[in-house]
Short mmCIF file of C-alpha atoms in Angstrom, two decimals:
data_model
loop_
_atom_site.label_atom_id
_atom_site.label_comp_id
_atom_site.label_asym_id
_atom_site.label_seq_id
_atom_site.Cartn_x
_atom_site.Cartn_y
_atom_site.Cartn_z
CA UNK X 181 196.88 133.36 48.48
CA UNK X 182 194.60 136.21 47.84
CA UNK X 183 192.84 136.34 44.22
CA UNK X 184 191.86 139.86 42.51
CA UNK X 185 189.03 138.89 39.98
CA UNK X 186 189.53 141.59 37.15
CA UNK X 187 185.74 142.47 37.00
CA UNK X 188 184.00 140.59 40.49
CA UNK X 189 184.61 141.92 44.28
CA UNK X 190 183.07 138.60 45.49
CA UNK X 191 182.23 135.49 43.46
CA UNK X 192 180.45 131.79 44.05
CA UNK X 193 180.06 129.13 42.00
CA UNK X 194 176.27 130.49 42.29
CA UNK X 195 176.31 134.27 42.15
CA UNK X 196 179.16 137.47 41.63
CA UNK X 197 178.99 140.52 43.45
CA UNK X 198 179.95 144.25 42.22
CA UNK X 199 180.47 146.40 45.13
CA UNK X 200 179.64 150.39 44.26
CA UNK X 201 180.80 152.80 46.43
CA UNK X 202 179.48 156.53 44.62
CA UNK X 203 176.16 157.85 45.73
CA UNK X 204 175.08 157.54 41.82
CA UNK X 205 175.81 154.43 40.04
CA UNK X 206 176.35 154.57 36.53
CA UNK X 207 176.51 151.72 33.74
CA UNK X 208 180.08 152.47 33.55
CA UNK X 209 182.30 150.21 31.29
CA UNK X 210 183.70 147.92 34.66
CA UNK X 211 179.69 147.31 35.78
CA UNK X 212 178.68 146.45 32.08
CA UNK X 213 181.57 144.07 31.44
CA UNK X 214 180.46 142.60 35.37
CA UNK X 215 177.01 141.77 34.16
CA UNK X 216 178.28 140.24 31.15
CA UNK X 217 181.16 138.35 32.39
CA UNK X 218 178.50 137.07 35.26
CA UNK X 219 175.70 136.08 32.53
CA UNK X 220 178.41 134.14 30.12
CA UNK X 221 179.20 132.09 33.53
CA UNK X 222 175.37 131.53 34.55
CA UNK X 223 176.35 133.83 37.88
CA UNK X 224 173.57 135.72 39.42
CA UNK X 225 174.42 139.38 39.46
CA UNK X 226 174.38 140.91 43.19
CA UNK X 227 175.14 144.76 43.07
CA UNK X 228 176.20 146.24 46.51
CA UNK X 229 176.02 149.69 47.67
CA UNK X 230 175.52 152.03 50.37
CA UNK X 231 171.59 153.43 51.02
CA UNK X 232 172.75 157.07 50.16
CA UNK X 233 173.15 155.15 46.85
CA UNK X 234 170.69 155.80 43.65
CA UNK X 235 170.80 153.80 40.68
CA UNK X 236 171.01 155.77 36.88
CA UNK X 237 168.06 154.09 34.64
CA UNK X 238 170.08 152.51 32.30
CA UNK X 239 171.54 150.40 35.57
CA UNK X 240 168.27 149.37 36.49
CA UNK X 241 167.08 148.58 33.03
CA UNK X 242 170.51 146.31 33.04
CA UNK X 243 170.17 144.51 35.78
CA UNK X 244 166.53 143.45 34.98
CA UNK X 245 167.57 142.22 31.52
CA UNK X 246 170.32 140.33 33.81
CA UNK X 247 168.30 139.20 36.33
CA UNK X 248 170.72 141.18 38.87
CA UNK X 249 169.73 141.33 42.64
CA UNK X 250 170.21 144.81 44.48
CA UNK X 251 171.70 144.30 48.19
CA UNK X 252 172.47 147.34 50.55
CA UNK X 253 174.73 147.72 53.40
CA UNK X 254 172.61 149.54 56.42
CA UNK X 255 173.63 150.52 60.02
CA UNK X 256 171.66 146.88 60.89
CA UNK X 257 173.70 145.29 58.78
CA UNK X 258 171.99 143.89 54.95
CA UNK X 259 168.97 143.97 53.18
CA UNK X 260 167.05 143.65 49.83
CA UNK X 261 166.92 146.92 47.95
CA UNK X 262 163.54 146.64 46.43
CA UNK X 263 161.72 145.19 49.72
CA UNK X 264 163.36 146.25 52.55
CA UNK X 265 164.16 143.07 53.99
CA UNK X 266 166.96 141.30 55.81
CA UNK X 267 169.55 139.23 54.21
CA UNK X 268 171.46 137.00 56.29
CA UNK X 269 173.17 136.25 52.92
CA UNK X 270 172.93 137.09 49.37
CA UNK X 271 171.58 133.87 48.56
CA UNK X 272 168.43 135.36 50.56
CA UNK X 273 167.38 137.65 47.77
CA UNK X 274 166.98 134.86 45.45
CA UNK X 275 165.94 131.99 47.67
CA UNK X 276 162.96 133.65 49.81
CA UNK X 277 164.04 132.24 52.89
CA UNK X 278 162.11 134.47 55.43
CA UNK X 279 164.75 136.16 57.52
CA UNK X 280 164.83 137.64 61.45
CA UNK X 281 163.52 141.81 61.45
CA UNK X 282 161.53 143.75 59.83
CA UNK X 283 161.59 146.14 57.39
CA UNK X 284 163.83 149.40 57.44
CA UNK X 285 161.74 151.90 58.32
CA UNK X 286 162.52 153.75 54.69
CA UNK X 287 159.73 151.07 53.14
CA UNK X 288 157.47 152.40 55.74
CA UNK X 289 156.00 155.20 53.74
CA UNK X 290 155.94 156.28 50.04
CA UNK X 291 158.35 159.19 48.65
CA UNK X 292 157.43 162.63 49.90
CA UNK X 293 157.61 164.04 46.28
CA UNK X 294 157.19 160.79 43.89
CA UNK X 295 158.21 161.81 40.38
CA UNK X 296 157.06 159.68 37.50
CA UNK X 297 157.87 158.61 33.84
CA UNK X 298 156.03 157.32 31.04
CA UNK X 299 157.45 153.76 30.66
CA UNK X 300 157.75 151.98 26.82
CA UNK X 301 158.74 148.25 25.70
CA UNK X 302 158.57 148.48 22.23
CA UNK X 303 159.60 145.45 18.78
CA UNK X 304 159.61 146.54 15.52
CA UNK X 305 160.74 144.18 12.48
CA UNK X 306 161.93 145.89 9.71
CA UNK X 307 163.73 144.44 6.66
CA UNK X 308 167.38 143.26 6.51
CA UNK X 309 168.25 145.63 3.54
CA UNK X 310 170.93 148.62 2.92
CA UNK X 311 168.64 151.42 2.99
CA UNK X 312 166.97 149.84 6.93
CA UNK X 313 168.25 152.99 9.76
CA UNK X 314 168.03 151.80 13.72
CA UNK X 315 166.75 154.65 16.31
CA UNK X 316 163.69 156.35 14.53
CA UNK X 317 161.32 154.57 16.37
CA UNK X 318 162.92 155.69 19.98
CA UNK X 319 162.50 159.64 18.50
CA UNK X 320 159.16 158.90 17.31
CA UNK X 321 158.13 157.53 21.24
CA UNK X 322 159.61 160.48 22.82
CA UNK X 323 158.54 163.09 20.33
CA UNK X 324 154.85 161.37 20.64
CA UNK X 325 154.97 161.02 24.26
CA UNK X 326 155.99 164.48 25.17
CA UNK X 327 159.58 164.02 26.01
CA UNK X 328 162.99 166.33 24.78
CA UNK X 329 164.70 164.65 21.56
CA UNK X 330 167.69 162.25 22.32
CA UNK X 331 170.61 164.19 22.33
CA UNK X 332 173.44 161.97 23.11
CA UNK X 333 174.00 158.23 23.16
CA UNK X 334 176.65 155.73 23.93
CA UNK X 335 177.63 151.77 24.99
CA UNK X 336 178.64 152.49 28.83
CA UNK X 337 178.01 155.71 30.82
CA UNK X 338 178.76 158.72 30.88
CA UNK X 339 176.76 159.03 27.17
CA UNK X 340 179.10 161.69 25.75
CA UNK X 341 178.45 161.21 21.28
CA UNK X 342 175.95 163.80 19.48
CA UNK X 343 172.92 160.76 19.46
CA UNK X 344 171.91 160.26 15.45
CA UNK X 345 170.19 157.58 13.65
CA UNK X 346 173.49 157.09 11.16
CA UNK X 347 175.99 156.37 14.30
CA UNK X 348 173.23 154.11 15.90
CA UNK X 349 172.94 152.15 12.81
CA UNK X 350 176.21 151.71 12.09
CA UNK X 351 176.92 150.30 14.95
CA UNK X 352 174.01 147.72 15.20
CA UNK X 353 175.13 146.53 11.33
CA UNK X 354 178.39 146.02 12.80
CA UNK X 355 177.31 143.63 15.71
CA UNK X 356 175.13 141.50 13.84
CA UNK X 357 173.55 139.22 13.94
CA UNK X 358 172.78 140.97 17.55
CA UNK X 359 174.09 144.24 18.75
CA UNK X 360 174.56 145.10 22.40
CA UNK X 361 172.43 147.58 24.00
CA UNK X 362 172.94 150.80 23.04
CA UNK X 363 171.74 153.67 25.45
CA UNK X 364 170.60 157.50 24.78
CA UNK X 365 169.57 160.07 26.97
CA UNK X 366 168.01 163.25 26.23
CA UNK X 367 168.47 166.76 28.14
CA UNK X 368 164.96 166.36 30.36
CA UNK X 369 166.65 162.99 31.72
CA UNK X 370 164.12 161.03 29.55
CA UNK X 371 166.11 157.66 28.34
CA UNK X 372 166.02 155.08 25.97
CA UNK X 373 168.16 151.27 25.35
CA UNK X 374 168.15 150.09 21.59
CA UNK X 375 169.03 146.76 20.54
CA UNK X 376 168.69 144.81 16.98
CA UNK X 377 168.18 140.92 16.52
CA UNK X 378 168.53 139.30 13.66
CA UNK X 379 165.82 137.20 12.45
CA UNK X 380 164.21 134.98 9.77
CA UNK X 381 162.60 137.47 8.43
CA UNK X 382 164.57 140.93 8.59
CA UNK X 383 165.89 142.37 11.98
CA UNK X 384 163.76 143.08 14.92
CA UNK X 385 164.33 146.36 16.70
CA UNK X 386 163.19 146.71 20.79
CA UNK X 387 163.49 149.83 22.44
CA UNK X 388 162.43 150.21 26.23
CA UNK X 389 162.90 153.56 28.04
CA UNK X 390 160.83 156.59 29.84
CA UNK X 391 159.93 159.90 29.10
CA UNK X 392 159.83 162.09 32.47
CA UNK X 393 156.40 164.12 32.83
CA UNK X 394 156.73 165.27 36.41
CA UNK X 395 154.84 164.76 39.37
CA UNK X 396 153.59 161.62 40.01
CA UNK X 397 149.88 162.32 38.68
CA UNK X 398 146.53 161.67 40.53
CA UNK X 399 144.44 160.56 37.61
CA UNK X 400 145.34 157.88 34.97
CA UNK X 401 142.81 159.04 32.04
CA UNK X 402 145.50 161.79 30.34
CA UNK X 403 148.23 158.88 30.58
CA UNK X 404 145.73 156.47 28.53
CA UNK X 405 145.57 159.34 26.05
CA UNK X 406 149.15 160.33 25.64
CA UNK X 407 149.71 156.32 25.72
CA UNK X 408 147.04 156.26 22.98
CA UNK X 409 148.85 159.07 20.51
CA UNK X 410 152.00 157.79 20.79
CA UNK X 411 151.28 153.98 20.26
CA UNK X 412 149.48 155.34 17.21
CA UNK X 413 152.42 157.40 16.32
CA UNK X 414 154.63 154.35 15.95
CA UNK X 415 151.80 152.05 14.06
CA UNK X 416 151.68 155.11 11.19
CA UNK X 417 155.30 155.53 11.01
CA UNK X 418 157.12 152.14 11.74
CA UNK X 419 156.28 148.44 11.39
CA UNK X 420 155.70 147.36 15.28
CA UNK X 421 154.55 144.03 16.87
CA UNK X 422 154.03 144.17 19.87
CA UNK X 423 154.68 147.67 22.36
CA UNK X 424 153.50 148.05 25.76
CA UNK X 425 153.12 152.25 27.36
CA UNK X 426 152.86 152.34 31.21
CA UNK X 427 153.39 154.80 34.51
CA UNK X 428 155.94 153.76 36.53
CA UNK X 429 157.45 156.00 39.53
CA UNK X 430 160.81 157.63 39.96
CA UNK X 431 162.75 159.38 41.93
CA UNK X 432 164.55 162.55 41.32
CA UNK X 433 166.56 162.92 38.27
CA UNK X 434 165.07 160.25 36.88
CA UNK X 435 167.04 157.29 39.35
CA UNK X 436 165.89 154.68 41.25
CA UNK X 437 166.93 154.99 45.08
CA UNK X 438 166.35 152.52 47.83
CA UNK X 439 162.54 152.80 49.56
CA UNK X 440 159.20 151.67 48.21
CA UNK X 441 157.28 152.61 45.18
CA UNK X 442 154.21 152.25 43.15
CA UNK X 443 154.19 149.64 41.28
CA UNK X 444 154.08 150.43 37.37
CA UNK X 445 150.62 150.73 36.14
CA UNK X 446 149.95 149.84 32.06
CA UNK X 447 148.19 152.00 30.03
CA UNK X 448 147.77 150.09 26.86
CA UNK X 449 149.56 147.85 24.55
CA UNK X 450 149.56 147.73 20.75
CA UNK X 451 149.69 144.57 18.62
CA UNK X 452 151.28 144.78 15.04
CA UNK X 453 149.37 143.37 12.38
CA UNK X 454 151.15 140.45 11.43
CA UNK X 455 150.54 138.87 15.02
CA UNK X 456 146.46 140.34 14.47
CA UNK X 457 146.57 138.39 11.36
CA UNK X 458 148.28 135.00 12.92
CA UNK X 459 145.49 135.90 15.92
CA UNK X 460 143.14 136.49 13.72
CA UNK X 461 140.07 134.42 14.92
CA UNK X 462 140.23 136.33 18.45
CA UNK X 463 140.11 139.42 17.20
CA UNK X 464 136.08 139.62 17.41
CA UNK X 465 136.36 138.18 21.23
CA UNK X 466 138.92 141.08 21.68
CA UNK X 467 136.69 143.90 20.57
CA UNK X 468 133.95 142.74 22.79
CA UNK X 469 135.86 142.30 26.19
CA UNK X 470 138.24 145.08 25.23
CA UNK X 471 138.71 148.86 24.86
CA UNK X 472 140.17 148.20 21.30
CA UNK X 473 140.90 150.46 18.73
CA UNK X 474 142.06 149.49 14.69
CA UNK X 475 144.53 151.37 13.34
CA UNK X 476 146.38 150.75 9.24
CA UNK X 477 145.31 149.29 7.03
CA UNK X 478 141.61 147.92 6.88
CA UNK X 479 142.22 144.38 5.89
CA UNK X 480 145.58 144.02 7.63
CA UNK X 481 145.41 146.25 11.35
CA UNK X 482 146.93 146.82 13.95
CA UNK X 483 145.26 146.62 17.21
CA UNK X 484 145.90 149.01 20.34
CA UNK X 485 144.05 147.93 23.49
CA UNK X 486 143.51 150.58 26.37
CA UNK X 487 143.44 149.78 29.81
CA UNK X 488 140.77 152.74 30.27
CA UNK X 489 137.65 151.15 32.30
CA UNK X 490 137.36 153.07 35.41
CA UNK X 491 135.31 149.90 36.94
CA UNK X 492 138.42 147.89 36.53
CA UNK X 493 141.76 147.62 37.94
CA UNK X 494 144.82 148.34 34.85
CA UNK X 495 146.77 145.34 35.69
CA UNK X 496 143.43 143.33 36.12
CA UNK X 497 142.43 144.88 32.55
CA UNK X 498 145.77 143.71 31.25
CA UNK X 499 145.85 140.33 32.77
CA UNK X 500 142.32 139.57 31.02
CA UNK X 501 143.62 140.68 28.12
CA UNK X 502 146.72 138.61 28.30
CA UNK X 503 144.38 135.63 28.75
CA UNK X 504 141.97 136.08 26.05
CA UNK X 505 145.05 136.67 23.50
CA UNK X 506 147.46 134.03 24.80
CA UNK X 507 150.82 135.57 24.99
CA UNK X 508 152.98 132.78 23.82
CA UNK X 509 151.18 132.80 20.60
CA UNK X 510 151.94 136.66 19.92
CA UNK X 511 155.53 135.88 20.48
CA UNK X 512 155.55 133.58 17.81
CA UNK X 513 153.60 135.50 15.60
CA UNK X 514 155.40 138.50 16.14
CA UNK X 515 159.13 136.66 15.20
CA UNK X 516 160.82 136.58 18.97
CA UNK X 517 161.20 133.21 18.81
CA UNK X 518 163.68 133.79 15.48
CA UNK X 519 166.01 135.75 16.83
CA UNK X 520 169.08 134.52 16.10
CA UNK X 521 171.33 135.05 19.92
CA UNK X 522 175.30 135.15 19.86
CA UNK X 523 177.23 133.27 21.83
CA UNK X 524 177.31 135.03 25.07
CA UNK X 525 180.76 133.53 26.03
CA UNK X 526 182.16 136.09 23.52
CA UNK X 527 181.85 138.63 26.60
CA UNK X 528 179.70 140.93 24.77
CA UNK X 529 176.08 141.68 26.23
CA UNK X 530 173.30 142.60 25.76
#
């Protein structure tokens, strides 16, 4: 007897499959309610398309808060999306098992015209109170940043409501005590997902998302800068705690198609002053080591590290950085480890 699974073309015991057969795929309703159906059963996501195929950025930024895998069908037969590899099976994107062939020859050679976006991962706490609105801190990013103003939001794709911070609000107060993603675009394909978590002490807000700015640039020093203003633009007007800004390549329109890239390259990352306080007997260390700014107020800042030393590799900047602060101990500080999660088995992501 032959089984139609409402929401899976193939499924394991181990991971589900979504097969997408357009040449853009879109966080439609069906591919949401996949990737949470396949996270309430501990499935790993596979999604399955064609090479033609390129992926909207709210379907990428989905499937990495899933943990999805990205398989494609080529004229010699399967491979992994993001390397270019062989897959005798889809438990070969998970399992590293070296497979026979190499690469398509797509990975060969970087994009001809390699467009780029400025890249943000930004928590906020605010307080759990009547007057508290959910979105201002996305239109601060993208007004600091450069990018149009968001213009329409939704759950699933197509985004088709006028976006506003009273709709976005409502509907996050409605979820709690955490709201699923909710997505917004804005007319210069610059995007954004908001989410709100309940916590001990109020709610905590994350928004993650890119502004486009063209070209992919040459020279990293204007992208610390515009980094810089806009990380500063969210410490004056909002209550942050931790926020990363980075350059990360895209292709045209803003989507991700199959064939190498650059890997994303940070820029600087702002901690919120109740993690400087919590941190507070590294904060000397950090100055000296660090290209640190302090921002608010004097006895209470915030700090905003740049990754701006010519002499020094970004990621080898941030990776000192991350070991002279200690991670782990920020997310404490900054209140992750409150968030109160819902029981996924509910079927509603996130």
């Amino acid at each position: 007897m032959q089984i139609v699974h409402p929401l899976a073309d193939e499924w394991t015991d181990e991971y589900a499959v979504f097969v997408a057969q357009t040449s853009v795929v879109l966080l439609t309703e069906p591919l949401q309610s996949f990737l949470d159906w396949a996270l309430s059963e501990g499935l790993r996501p596979v999604l399955l398309t064609d090479e033609a195929a390129r992926l909207s950025p709210f379907v990428s930024l989905a499937m990495n808060r899933a943990g999805g895998f990205w398989a494609v069908r080529g004229e010699r037969g399967g491979y992994d999306a993001l390397t270019g590899l062989p897959i005798g099976g889809f438990a070969d994107l998970w399992t590293g098992r070296p497979s026979e062939g190499e690469r398509v020859p797509r990975f060969n050679a970087p994009a001809a015209d390699p467009q780029a976006v400025l890249s943000y991962d930004i928590f906020g706490h605010q307080r759990a109170v009547a007057d508290t609105r959910v979105g201002g801190m996305a239109e601060t990013v993208h007004a600091a940043l450069g990018g149009a103003a968001l213009d329409l939001w939704g759950m699933v794709e197509p985004l088709v409501e006028p976006f506003g911070v009273e709709p976005v609000t409502e509907t996050a107060r409605r979820t709690m005590p955490e709201s699923p993603t909710m997505h917004a675009r804005a007319c210069d394909g610059s995007y954004c997902d908001i989410s709100v978590g309940r916590t001990r002490r109020g709610i905590l807000e994350h928004i993650a998302g890119g502004v486009t700015i063209g070209g992919y640039p040459a020279h990293l020093a204007p992208l610390v800068e515009a980094a810089t203003r806009a990380l500063m633009a969210v410490e004056a007007a909002h209550q942050p705690t931790i926020g990363f800004v980075s350059v990360a390549e895209v292709g045209a329109g803003v989507l991700q198609g199959v064939g190498v890239r650059r890997p994303e390259v940070p820029l600087a990352v702002l901690i919120g002053p109740r993690a400087v306080h919590d941190l507070a007997p590294q904060v000397e260390q950090l100055r000296q080591r660090h290209d640190v700014l302090e921002l608010g107020r004097r006895r209470l800042p915030s700090l905003l590290v740049r990754f701006s030393r010519t002499d020094q590799g970004s990621w080898a900047q941030l990776i000192a950085f991350a070991a002279d602060l200690g991670l782990d101990r920020v997310r404490a500080a900054a209140g992750f480890d409150d968030v109160q999660v819902h029981d996924r088995r509910s079927g509603v992501g996130g």
